[in-house]
Short mmCIF file of C-alpha atoms in Angstrom, two decimals:
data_model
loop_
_atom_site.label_atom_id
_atom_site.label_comp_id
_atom_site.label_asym_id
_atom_site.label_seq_id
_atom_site.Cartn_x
_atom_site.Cartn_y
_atom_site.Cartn_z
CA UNK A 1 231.66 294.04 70.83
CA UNK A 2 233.04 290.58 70.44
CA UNK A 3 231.41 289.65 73.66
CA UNK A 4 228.15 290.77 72.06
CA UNK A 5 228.70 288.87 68.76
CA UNK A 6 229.56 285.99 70.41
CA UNK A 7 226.55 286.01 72.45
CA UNK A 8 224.30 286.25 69.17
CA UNK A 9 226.25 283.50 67.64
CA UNK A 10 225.25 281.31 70.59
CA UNK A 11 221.94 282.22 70.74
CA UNK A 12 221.54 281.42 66.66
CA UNK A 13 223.17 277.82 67.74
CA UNK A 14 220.93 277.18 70.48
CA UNK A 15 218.11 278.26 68.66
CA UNK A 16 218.39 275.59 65.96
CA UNK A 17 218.64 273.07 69.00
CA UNK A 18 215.67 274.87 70.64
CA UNK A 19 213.74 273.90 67.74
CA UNK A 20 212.79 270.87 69.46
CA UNK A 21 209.38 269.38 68.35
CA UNK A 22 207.65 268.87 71.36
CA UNK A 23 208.27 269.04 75.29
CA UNK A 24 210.15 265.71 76.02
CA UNK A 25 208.13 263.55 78.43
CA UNK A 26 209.48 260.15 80.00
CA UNK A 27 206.15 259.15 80.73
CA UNK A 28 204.93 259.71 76.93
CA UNK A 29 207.96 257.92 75.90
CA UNK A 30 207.72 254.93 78.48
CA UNK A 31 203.86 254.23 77.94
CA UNK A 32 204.74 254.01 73.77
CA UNK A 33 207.54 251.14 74.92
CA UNK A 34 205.14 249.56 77.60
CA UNK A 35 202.28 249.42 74.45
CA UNK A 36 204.84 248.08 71.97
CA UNK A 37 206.25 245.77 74.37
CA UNK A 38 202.39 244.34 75.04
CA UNK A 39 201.32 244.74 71.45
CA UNK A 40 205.04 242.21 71.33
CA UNK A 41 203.18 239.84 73.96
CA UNK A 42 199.40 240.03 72.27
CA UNK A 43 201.12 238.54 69.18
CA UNK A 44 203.16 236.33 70.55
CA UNK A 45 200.30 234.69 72.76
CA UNK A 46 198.21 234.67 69.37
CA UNK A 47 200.75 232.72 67.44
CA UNK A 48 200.11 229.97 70.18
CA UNK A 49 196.68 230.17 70.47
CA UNK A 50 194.34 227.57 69.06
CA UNK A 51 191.11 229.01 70.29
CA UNK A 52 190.76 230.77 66.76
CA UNK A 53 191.34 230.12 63.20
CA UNK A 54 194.52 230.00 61.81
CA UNK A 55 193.47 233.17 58.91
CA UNK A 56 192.30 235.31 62.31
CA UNK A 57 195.48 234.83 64.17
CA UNK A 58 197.47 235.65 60.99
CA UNK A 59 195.49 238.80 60.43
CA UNK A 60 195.46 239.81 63.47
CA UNK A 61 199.27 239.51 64.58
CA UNK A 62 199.83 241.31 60.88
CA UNK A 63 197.64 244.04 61.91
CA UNK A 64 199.04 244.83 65.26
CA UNK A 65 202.69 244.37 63.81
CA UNK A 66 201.85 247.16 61.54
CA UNK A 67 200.05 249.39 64.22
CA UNK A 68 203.50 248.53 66.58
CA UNK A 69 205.24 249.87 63.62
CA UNK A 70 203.47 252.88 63.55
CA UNK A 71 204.17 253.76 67.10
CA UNK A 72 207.91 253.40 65.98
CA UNK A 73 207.72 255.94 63.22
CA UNK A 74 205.31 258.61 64.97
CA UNK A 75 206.57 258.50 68.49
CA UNK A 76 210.13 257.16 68.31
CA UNK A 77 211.18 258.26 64.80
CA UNK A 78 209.20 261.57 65.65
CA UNK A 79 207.41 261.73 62.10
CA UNK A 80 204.17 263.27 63.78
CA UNK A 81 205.51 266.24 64.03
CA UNK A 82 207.31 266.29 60.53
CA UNK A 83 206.66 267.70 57.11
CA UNK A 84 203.49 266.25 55.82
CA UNK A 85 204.81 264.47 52.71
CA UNK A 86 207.08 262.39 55.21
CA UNK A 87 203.92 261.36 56.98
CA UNK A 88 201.94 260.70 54.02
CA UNK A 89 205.25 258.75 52.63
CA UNK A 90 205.04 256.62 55.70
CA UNK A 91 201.84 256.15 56.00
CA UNK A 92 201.11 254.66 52.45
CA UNK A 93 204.36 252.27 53.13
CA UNK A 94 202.72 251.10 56.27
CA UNK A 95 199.43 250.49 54.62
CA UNK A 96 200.57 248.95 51.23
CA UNK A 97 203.07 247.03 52.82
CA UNK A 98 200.50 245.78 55.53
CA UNK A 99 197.96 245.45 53.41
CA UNK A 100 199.76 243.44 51.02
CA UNK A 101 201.32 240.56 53.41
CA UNK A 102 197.59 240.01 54.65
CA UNK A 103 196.78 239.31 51.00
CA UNK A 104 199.28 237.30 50.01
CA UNK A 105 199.39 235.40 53.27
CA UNK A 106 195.37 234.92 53.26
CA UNK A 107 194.03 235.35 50.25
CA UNK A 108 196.33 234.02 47.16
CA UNK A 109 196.44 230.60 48.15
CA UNK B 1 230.17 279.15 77.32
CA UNK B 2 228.09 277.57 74.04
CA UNK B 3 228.38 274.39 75.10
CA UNK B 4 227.54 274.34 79.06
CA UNK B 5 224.22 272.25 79.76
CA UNK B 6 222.70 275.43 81.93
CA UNK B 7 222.58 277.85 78.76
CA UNK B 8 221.43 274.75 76.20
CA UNK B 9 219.06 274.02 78.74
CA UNK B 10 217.65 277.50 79.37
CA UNK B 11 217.58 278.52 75.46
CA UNK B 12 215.65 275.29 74.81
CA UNK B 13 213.07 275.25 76.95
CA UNK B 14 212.42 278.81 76.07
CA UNK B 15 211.84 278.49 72.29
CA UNK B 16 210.14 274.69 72.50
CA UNK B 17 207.35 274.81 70.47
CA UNK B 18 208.06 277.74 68.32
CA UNK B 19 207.30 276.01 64.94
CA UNK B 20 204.96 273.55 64.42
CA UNK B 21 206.69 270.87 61.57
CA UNK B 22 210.04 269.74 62.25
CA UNK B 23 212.42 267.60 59.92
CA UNK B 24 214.53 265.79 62.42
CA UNK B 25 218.04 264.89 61.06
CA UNK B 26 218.05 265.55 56.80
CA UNK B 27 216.62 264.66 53.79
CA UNK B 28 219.30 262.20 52.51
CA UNK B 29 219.13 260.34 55.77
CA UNK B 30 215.24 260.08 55.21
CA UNK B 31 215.86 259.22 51.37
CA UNK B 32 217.96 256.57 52.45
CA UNK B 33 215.84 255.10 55.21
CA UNK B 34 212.87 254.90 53.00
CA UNK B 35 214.72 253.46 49.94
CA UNK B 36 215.79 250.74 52.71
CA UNK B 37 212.12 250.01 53.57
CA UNK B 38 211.29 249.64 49.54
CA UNK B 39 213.50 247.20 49.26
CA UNK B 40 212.89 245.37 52.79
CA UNK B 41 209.29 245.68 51.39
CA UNK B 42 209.98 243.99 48.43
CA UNK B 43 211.59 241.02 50.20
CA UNK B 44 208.45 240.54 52.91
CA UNK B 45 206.33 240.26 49.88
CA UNK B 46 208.71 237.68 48.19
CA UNK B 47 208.79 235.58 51.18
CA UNK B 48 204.95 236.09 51.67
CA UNK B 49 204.86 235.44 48.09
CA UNK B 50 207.19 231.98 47.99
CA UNK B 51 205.57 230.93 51.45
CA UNK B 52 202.10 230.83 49.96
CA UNK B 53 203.12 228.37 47.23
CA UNK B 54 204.73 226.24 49.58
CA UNK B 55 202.18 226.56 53.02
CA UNK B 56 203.25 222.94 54.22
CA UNK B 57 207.25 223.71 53.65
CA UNK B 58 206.81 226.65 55.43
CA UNK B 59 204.96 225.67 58.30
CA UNK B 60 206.85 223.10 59.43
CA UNK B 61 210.14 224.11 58.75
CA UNK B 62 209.24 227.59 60.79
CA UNK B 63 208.06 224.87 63.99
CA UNK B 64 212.31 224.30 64.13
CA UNK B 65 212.14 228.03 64.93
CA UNK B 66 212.26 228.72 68.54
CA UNK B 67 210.49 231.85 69.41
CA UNK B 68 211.40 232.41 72.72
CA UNK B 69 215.16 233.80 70.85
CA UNK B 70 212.73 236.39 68.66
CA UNK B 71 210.82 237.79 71.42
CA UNK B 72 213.96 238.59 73.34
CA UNK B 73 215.14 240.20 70.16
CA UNK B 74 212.25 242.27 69.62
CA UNK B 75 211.81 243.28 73.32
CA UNK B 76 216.13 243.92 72.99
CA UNK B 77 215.38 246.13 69.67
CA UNK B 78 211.98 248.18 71.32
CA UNK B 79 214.32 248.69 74.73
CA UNK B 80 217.55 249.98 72.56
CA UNK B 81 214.76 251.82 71.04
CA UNK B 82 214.01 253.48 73.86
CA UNK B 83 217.27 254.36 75.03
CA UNK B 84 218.13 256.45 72.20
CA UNK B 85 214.75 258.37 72.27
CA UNK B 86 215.79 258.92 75.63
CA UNK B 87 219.22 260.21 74.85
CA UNK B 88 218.07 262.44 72.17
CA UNK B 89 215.88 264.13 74.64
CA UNK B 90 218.77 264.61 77.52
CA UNK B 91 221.20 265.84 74.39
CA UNK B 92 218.38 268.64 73.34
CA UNK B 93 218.83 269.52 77.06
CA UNK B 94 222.50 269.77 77.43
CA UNK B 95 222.68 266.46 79.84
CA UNK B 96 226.28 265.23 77.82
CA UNK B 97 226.93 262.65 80.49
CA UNK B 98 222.96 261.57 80.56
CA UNK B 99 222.91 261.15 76.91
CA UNK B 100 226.32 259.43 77.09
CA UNK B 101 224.91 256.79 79.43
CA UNK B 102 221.73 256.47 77.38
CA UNK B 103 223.95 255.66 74.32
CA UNK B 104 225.81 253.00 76.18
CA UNK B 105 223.14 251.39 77.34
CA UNK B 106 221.13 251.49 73.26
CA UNK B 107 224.68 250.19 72.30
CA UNK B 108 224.75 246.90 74.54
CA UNK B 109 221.31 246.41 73.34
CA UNK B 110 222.72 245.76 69.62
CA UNK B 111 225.46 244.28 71.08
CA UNK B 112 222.84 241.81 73.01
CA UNK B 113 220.30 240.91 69.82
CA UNK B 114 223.63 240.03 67.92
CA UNK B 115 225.09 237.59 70.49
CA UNK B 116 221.62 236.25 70.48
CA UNK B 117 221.18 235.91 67.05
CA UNK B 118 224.71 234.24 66.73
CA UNK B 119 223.41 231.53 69.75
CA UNK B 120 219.96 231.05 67.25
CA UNK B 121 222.30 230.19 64.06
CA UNK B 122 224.39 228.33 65.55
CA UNK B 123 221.63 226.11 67.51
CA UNK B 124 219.82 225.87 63.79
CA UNK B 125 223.01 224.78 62.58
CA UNK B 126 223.87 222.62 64.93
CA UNK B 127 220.68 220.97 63.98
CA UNK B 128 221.21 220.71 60.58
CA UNK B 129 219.15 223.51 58.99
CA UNK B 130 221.52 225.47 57.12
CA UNK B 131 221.19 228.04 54.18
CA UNK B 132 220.25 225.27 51.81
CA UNK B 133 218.13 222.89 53.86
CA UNK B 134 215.24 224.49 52.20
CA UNK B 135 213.36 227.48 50.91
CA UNK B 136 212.24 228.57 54.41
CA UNK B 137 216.11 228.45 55.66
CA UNK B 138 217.29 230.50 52.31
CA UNK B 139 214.61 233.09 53.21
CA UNK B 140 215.19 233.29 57.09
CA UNK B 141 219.28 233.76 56.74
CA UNK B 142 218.78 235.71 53.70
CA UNK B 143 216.18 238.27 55.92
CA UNK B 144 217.48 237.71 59.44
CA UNK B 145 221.46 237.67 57.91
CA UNK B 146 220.54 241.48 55.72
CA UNK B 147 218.78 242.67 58.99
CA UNK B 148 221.75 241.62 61.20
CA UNK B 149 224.04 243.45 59.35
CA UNK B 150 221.92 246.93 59.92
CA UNK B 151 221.87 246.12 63.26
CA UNK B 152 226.05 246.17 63.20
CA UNK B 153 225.55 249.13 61.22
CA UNK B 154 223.43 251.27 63.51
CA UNK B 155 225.32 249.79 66.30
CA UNK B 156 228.51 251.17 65.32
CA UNK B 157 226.82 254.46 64.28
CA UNK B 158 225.11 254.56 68.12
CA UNK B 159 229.13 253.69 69.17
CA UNK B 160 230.66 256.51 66.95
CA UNK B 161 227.80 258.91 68.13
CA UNK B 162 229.06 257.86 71.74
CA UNK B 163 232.59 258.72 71.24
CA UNK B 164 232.36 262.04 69.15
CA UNK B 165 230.04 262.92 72.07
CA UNK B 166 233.21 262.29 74.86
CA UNK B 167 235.52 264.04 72.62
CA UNK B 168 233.61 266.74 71.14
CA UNK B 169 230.59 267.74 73.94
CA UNK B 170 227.18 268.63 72.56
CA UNK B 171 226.39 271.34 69.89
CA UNK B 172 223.82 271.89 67.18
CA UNK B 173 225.91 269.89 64.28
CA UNK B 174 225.95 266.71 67.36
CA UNK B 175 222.40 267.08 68.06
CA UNK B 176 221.35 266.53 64.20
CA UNK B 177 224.22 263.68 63.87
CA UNK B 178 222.11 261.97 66.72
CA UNK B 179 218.92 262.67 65.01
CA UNK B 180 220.11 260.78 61.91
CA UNK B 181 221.76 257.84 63.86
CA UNK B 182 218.69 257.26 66.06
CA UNK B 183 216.37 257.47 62.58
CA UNK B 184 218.76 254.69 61.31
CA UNK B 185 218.13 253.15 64.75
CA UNK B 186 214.45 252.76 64.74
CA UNK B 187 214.34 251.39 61.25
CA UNK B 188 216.57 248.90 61.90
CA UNK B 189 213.73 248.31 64.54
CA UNK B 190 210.39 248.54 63.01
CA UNK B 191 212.24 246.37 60.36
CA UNK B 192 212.21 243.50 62.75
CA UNK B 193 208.69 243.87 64.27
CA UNK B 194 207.72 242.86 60.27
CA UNK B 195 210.10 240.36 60.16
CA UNK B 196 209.58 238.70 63.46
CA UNK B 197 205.59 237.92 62.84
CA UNK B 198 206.40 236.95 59.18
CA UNK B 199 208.97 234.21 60.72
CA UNK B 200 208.11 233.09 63.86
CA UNK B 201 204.80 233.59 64.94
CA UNK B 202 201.98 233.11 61.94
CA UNK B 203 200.92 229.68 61.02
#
């Protein structure tokens, strides 16, 4: 009998860690690195460039910060699969926060 | 018998996938990590704000910058990043001395971003651009010096998660304690990759 109960009791643990959100995959979690890392390098190369305006550049390297942070909160943070509200919550942070910075930084001067 | 890797293994790869939403870590921890990002919002758009009344100031105190010291930073935060994804996914199944390796290596990534940021201030000072050189200065210590300290934060969170995890082994109770450090974690993270743009790269 205490065998048995014990047996539940581990099951009811394990459970909880069973509920996992999604198969783990190295490569899923490697290629959302290898973009952020990139998305790191795009910017970077764009702050040097001269080839286009100054408003593009700033735009642009805005934009793909906010897409890089994205990544972060779906992927690494694991938000995709979580309660909707927390998405929505996120989502409107990313794009009033975004959107924002490109107005000050563009448009209010 | 709870706590070998074989049976966490086997129960969790049985029952992946059984509900669709899941909450990782707990509410407060969420709370707390988006009242963090209002306020970190609040200071992007007062530095977004201040720089647009001052374009010149900004621009050319932000060329003393050297940018090469905030790419390694972000590539050091996305990498530590990484590693603790990575270690929550060996702790979910069972691999204690996988996700202890994991941690140690997320851990000397904090521990490498803040011996680089110490080299950055202390070239800047060296030069002469201190806290109250100008507005540019006040707002990149003010940012980089409130960021810094989360990254001590989460790095001694990542270091307590690493020794309860030698002392205690792996349960349920663990597994949610990592949840919540590595949420902490990647905030501290995406944090940056606004800040870095904002202060080093746009013109």
């Amino acid at each position: 009998m205490t065998n048995s109960s014990q047996i539940k009791q581990v099951q009811t643990d394990m459970g909880l860690i069973a509920q996992q959100p999604h198969k783990s995959s190295l490569v899923k979690d490697l290629v959302v690195w290898l973009g952020l890392v990139v998305f790191t390098l795009i910017s970077f190369i764009l702050g040097q460039n001269q080839a286009i305006s100054t408003e593009q550049a700033t735009a642009i390297i805005i934009l793909v910060s906010f897409v890089k942070i994205r990544l972060v909160i779906r992927y690494f943070m694991e938000v995709k699969y979580a309660p909707l509200l927390l998405k929505l919550a996120m989502d409107v942070w990313c794009l009033a926060v975004c959107g924002l910075l490109i107005f000050l930084l563009l448009f209010s001067f | 018998m709870a706590s070998t890797p074989e049976n966490l293994t086997g129960l969790t790869t049985t029952s992946t996938n059984s509900s669709k939403e899941y909450l990782p870590s707990e509410l407060g921890v969420w709370m707390f990590v988006l009242g963090d990002m209002l306020v970190f919002s609040v200071l992007f758009g007062s530095y977004a704000w201040e720089r647009a009344l001052q374009h010149g100031l900004f621009i050319t105190a932000q060329s003393e910058l050297n940018q090469t010291f905030g790419v390694v930073n972000t590539i050091l935060l996305l990498t530590g990043s990484l590693f603790v994804v990575l270690a929550l996914h060996a702790a979910r199944k069972g691999k204690t001395k996988h996700t202890q390796q994991l941690l140690l290596l997320a851990i000397s990534t904090g521990v490498g971003f803040f011996i680089n940021k110490v080299f950055e201030y202390r070239d800047k000072i060296s030069n002469g651009f201190t806290l109250l050189s100008n507005d540019f200065f006040m707002f990149y210590y003010m940012l980089t010096g409130i960021h810094l300290l989360h990254v001590c934060v989460g790095t001694c969170a990542l270091i307590y998660l690493y020794k309860r995890l030698s002392a205690q082994g792996l349960s349920t109770d663990y597994i949610k304690h990592l949840e919540s450090g590595g949420i902490v974690w990647h905030m501290v993270d995406l944090l940056w990759i606004a800040l870095f743009p904002l202060l080093y790269l746009i013109k």
